[in-house]
Coordinates of C-alpha atoms and ligand atoms in Angstrom, one line a residue:
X15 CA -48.3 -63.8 59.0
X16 CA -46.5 -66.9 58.6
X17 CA -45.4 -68.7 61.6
X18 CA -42.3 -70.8 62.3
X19 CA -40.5 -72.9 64.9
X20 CA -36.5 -72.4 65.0
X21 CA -34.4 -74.6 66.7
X22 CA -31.0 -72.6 67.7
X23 CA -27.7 -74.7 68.6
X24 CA -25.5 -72.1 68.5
X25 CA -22.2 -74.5 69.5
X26 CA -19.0 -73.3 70.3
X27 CA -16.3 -70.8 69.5
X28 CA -17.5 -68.2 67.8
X29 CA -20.6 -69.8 67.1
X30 CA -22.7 -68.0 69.9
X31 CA -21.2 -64.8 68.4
X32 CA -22.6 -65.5 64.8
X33 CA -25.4 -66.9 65.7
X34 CA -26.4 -63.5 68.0
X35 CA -26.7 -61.7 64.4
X36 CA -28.8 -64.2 63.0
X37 CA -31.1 -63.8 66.5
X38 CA -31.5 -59.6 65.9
X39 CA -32.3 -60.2 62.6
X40 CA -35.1 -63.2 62.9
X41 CA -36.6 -60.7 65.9
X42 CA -36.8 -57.8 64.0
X43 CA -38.9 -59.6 61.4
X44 CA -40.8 -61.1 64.4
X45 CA -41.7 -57.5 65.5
X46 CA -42.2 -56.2 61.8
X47 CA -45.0 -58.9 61.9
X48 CA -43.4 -60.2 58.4
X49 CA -42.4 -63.8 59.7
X50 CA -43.3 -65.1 63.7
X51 CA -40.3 -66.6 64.5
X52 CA -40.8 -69.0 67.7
X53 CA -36.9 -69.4 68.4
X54 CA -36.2 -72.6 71.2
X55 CA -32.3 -72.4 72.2
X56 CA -30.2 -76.2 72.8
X57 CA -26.6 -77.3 72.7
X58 CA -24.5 -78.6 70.4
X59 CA -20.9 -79.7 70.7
X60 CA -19.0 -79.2 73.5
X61 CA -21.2 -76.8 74.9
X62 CA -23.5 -79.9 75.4
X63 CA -20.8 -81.9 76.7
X64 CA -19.8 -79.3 79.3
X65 CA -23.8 -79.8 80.6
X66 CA -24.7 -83.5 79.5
X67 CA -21.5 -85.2 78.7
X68 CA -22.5 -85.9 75.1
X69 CA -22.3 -83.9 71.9
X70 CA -26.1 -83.4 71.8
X71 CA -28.4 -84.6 74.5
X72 CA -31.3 -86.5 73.4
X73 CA -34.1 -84.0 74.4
X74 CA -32.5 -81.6 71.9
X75 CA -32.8 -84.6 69.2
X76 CA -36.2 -84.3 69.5
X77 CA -36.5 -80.6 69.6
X78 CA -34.5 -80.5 66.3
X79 CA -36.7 -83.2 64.7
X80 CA -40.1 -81.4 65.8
X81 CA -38.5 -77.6 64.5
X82 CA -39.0 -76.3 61.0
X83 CA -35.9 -75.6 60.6
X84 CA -32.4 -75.9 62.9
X85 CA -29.9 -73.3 62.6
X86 CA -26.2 -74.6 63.6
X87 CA -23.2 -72.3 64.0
X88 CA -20.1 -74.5 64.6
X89 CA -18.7 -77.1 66.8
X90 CA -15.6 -78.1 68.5
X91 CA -12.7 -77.1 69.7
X92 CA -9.0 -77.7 71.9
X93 CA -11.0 -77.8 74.8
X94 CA -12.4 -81.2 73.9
X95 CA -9.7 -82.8 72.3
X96 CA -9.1 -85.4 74.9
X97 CA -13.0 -86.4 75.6
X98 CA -13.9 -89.9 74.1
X99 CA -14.5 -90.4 70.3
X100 CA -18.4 -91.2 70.7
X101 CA -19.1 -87.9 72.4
X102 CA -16.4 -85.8 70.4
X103 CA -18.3 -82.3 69.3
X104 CA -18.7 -83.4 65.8
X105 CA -20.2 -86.3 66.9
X106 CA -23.6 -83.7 67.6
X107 CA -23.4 -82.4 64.0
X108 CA -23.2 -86.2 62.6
X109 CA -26.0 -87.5 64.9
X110 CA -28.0 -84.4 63.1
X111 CA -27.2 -85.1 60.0
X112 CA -27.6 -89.1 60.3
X113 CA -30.9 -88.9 62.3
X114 CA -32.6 -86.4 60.6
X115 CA -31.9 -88.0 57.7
X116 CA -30.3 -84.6 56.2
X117 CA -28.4 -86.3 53.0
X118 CA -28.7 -83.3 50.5
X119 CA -25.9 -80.6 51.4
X120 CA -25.7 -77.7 49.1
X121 CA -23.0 -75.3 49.7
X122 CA -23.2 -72.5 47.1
X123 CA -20.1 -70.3 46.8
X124 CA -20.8 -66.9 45.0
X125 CA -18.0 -64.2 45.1
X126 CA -19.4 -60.8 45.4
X127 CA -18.0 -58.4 43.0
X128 CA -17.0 -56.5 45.9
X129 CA -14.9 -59.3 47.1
X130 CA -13.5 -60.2 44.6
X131 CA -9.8 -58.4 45.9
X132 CA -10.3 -60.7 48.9
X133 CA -9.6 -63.9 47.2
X134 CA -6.2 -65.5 47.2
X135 CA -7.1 -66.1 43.5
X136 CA -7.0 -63.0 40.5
X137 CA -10.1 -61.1 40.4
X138 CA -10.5 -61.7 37.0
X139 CA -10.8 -65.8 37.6
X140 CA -13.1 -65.6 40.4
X141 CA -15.7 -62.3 40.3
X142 CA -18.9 -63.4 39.6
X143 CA -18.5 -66.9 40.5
X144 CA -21.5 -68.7 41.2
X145 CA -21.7 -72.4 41.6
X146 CA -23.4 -74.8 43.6
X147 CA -21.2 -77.8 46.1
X148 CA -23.8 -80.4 46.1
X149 CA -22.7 -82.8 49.1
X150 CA -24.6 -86.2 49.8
X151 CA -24.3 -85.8 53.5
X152 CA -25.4 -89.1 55.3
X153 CA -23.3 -91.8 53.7
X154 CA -19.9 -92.7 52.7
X155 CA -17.3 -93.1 54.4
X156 CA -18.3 -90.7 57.5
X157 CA -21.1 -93.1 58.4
X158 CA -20.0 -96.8 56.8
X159 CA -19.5 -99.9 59.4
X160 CA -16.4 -101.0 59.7
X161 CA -15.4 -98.1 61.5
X162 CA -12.2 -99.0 63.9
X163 CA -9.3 -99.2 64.9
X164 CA -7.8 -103.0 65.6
X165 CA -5.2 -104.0 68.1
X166 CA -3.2 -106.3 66.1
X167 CA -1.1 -107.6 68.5
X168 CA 2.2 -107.1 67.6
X169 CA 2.3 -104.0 68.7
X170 CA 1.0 -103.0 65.4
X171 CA -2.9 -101.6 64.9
X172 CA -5.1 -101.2 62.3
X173 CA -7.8 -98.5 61.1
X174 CA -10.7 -99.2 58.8
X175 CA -13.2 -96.5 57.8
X176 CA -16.0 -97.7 55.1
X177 CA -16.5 -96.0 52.2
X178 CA -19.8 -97.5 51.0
X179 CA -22.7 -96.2 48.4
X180 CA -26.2 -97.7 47.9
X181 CA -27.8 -96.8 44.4
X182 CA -30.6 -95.0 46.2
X183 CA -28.6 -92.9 47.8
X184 CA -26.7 -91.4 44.8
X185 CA -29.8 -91.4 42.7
X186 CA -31.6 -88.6 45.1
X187 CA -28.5 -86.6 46.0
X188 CA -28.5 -86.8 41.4
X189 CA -31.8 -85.7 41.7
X190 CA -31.2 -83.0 43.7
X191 CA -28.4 -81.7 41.8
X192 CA -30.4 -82.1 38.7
X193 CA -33.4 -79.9 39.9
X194 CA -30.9 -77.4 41.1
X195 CA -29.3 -77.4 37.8
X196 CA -32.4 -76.7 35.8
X197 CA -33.2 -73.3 38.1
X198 CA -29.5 -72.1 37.4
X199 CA -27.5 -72.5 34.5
X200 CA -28.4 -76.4 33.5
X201 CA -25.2 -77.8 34.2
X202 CA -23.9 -80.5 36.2
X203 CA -20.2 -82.0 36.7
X204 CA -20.8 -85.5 38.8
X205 CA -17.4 -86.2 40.7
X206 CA -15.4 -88.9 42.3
X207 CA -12.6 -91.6 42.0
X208 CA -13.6 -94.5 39.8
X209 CA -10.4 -94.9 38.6
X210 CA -9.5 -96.3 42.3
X211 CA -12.9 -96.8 44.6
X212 CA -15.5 -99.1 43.5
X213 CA -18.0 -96.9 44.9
X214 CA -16.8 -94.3 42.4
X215 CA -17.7 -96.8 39.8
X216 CA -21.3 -97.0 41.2
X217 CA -21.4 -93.7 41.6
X218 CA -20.4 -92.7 37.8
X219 CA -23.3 -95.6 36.4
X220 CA -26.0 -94.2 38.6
X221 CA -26.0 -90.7 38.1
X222 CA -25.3 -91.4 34.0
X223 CA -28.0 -93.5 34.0
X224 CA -30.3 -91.1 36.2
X225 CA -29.9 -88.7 33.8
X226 CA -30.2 -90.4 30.6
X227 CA -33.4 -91.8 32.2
X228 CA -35.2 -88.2 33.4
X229 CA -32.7 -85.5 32.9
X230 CA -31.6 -85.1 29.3
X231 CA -32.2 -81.4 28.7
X232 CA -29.7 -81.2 31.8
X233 CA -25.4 -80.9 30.3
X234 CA -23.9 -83.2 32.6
X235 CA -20.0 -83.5 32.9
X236 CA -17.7 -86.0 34.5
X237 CA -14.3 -84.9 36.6
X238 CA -12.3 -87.0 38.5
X239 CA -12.3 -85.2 42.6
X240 CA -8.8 -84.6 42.4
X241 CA -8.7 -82.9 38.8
X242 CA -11.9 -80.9 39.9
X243 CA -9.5 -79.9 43.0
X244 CA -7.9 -78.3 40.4
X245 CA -10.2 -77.2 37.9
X246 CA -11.5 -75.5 41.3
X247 CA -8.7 -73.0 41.6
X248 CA -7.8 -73.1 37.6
X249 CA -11.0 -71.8 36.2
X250 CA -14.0 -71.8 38.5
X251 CA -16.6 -69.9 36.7
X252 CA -16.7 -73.5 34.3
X253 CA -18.6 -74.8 37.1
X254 CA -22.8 -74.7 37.8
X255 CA -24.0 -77.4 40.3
X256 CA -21.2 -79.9 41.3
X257 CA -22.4 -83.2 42.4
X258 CA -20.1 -85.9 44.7
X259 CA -20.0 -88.1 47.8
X260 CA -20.0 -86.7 51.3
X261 CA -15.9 -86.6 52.1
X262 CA -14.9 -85.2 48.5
X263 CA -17.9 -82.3 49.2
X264 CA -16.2 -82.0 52.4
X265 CA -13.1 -81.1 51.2
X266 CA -13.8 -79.2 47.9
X267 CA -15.9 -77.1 49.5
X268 CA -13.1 -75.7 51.5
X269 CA -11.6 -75.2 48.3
X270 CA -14.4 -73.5 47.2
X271 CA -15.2 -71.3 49.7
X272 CA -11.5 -69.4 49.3
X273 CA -12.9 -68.6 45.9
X274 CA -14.9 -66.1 47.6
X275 CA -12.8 -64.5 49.5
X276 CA -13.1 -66.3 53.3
X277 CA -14.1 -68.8 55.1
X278 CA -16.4 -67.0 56.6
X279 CA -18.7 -66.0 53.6
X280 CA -20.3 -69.6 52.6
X281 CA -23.6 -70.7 54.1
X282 CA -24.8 -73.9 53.6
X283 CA -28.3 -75.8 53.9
X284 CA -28.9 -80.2 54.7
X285 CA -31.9 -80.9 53.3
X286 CA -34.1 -84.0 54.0
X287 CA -36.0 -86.0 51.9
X288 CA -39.9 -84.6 51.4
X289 CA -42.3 -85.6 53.6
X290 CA -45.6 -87.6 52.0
X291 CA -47.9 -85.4 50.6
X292 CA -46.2 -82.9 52.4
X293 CA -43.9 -80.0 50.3
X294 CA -42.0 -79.1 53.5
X295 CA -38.7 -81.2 54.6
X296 CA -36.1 -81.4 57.0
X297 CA -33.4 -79.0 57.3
X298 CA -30.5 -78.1 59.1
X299 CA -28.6 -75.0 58.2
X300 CA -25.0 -74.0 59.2
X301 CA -22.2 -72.4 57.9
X302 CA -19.3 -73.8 55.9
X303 CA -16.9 -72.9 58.6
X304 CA -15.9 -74.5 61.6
X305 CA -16.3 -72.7 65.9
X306 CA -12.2 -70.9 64.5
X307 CA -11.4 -71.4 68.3
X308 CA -8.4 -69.0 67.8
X309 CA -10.5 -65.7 67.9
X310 CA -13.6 -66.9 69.6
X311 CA -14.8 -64.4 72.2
X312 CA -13.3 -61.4 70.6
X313 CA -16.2 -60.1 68.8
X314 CA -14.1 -60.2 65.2
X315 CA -16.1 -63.1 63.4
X316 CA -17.7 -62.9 60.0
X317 CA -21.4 -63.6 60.8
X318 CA -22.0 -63.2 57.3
X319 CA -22.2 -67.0 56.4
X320 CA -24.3 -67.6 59.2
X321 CA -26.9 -65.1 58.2
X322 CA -26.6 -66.3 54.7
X323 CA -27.5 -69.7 55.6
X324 CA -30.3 -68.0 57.7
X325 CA -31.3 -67.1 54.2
X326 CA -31.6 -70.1 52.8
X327 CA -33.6 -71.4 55.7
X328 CA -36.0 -68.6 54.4
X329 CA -35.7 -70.0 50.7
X330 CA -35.5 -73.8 51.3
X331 CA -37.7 -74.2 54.2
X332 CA -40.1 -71.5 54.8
X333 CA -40.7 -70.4 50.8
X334 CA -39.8 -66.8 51.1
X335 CA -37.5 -66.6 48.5
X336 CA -38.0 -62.7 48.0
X337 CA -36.9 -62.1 51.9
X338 CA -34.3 -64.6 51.0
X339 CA -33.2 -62.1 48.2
X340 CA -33.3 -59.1 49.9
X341 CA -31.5 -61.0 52.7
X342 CA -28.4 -61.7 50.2
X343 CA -29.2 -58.4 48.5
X344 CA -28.4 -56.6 52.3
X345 CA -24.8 -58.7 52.1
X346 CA -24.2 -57.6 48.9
X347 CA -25.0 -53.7 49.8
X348 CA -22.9 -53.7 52.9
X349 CA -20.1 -55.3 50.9
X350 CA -20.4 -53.0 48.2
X351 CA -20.1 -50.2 50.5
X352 CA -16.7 -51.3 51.4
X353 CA -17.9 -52.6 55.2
X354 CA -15.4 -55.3 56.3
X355 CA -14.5 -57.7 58.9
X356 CA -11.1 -58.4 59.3
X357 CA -11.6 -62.0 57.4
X358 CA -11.8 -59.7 54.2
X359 CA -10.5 -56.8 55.1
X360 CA -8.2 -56.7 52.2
X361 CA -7.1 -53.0 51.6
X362 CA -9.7 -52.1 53.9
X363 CA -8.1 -49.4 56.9
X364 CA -11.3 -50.4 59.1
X365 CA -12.7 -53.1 59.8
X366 CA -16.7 -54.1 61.6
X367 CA -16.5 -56.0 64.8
X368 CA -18.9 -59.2 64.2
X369 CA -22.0 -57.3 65.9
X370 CA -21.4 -54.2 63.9
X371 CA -21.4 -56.2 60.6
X372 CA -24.7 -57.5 61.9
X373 CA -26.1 -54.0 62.9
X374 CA -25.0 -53.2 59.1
X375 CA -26.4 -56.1 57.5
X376 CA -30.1 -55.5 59.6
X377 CA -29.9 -51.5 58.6
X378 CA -29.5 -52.4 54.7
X379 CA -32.4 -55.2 55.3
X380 CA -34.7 -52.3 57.2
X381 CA -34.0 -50.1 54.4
X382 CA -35.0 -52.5 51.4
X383 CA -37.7 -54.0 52.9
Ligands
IPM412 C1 -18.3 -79.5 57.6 C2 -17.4 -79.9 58.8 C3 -17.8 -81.2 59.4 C4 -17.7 -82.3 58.3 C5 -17.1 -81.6 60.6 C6 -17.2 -80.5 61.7 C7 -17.6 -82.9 61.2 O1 -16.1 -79.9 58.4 O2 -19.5 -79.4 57.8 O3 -17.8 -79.4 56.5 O4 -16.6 -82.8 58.1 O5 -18.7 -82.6 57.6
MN413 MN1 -15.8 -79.3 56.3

């Protein structure tokens, strides 16, 4: 039986509640004897600010580094508003991502057919979607230096954030889109801003010349981020794997994910570069959306993007791409059978509590297994 070590930083808001379902389900599969799960618990966020005052102590660092995989729900909240920038929740996901070196973020959004009412957009435009958001996660402007905010001294101040690309780094986040792209439906659309950002410009040479070099069978298209913005809600099926810098992926993936109906439907997996000689890598995996401190502790969350991205932990970091599927095929039954939380309830007169969409999701996974 293989044999795993998870790292759990369930966070805050509803992120505990989400999390929970992804718990029953990795136990049941420890008890089936089909995967040992070895689950270690730490805290993220403000939850690790509340103990530690910082946004991820650095025991837990270590933890996450020496896991096979870390599952994150979601961080932040009102509660922390006022604590200092440097220890800010967020600042726990961005150590994370920045020391595990975690630059490859793919976000997939695929509307189930079942869904497809749910989405502010016409069913017509959006069932079936599937496309791939692939984010480069450890540079740009998130991480550049300068990053601050200058007294000027006339009562004026000043705030610089860096947006700044090596060629290295957009060549593997290419890479990764490009190797993606050949599993799927061959296609790539590399965005950003050259008509403004210099890094745009870098950006735009290196992946065209990336894939005139190694990736020619591969289609490879060219939008501008603000025209894919709206290419994203015009007509989204034209899009396979999209490839672009870390705060465009930020932002068009929250496009995105209302494609499929909620927030609370896209999972998401950071990936780190492959170890020598080694097929494994690091990995991170967290839902698209954020701790929603507005219903946290009443037991209504979607957990369903936090068990998806539980599947892709079982497809990107453990190789069990057939649990993966029947995983995603669970979603898709208790979708189909009209099951809802109130995030998609659309016409629906009932809807699931979050544990009871769990409970639902396990049941479908006992009975296809
Ligand atoms: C995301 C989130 C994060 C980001 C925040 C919480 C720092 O919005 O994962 O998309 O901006 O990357
Ligand atoms: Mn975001």
């Amino acid at each position: 039986m293989p044999h795993f070590k998870l790292f759990v930083l369930p966070g805050d808001g509803i992120g505990p509640e989400v999390m929970a379902e992804v718990e029953k389900i990795a136990a049941w599969l420890t008890r089936e004897g089909i995967v040992h799960f070895d689950i270690e618990r730490g805290l993220v966020g403000g939850a690790a600010y509340d103990v530690h005052k910082t946004a991820i102590s650095d025991a837990d660092m270590a933890r996450a580094q020496a896991a096979d995989a870390v599952l994150l729900a979601a961080v932040g909240g009102p509660k922390w508003d006022a604590v200092p920038y440097e220890v800010r929740p967020e600042a726990g996901l961005l150590r994370l991502r920045k020391d595990m070196q975690l630059f490859a973020n793919l976000r997939p959004a695929i509307c189930y057919p079942a869904l497809a009412d749910a989405s502010s957009l016409k069913r017509d435009l959006v069932d079936g979607l599937d496309l791939m958001i692939v984010r480069e996660l450890t540079g740009g402007v998130y991480f550049g230096e300068p990053k601050q905010i200058i007294d000027l001294g006339n009562g004026q101040r000043r705030a610089i954030d860096t947006q700044v690309y090596d060629t290295y780094e957009i060549e593997r986040i290419g890479r990764i889109a490009f190797e993606l792209a050949r599993k799927r439906r061959n296609k790539v659309t590399s965005s950003d801003k050259r008509n403004v950002m210099k890094s745009g410009v870098l950006w735009d040479d290196t992946i065209r010349a990336l894939h005139a070099r190694e990736y020619k069978d591969v289609e490879l298209e060219h939008q501008l981020a603000d025209a894919l913005g709206m290419q994203l809600v015009r007509r989204p099926k034209q899009f396979d794997v999209i490839v672009t810098d870390n705060l465009f992926g930020d932002m068009l993936s929250d496009v995105a994910s209302m494609l499929t109906g909620s927030l609370g439907m896209l999972p998401s997996a950071s990936l780190g570069e492959k170890g020598a000689g080694s097929d494994t890598r690091k990995a991170l995996y967290e839902p698209v959306h954020g701790s929603a401190p507005d219903i946290a502790g009443k037991g209504i969350a979607n957990p369903i993007a936090m068990i998806g991205s539980f599947g892709m932990a079982l497809r990107y970091s453990f190789n069990l791409s057939e649990l993966a599927d029947r995983v995603e095929k669970a979603i898709s039954d208790v979708l189909g059978k009209g099951l809802r939380t109130v995030d998609i309830a659309g016409g629906a007169k009932e809807t699931l509590s979050t544990s009871q969409m769990g409970d639902a999701i396990l049941s479908a996974l006992q009975a296809g297994v």
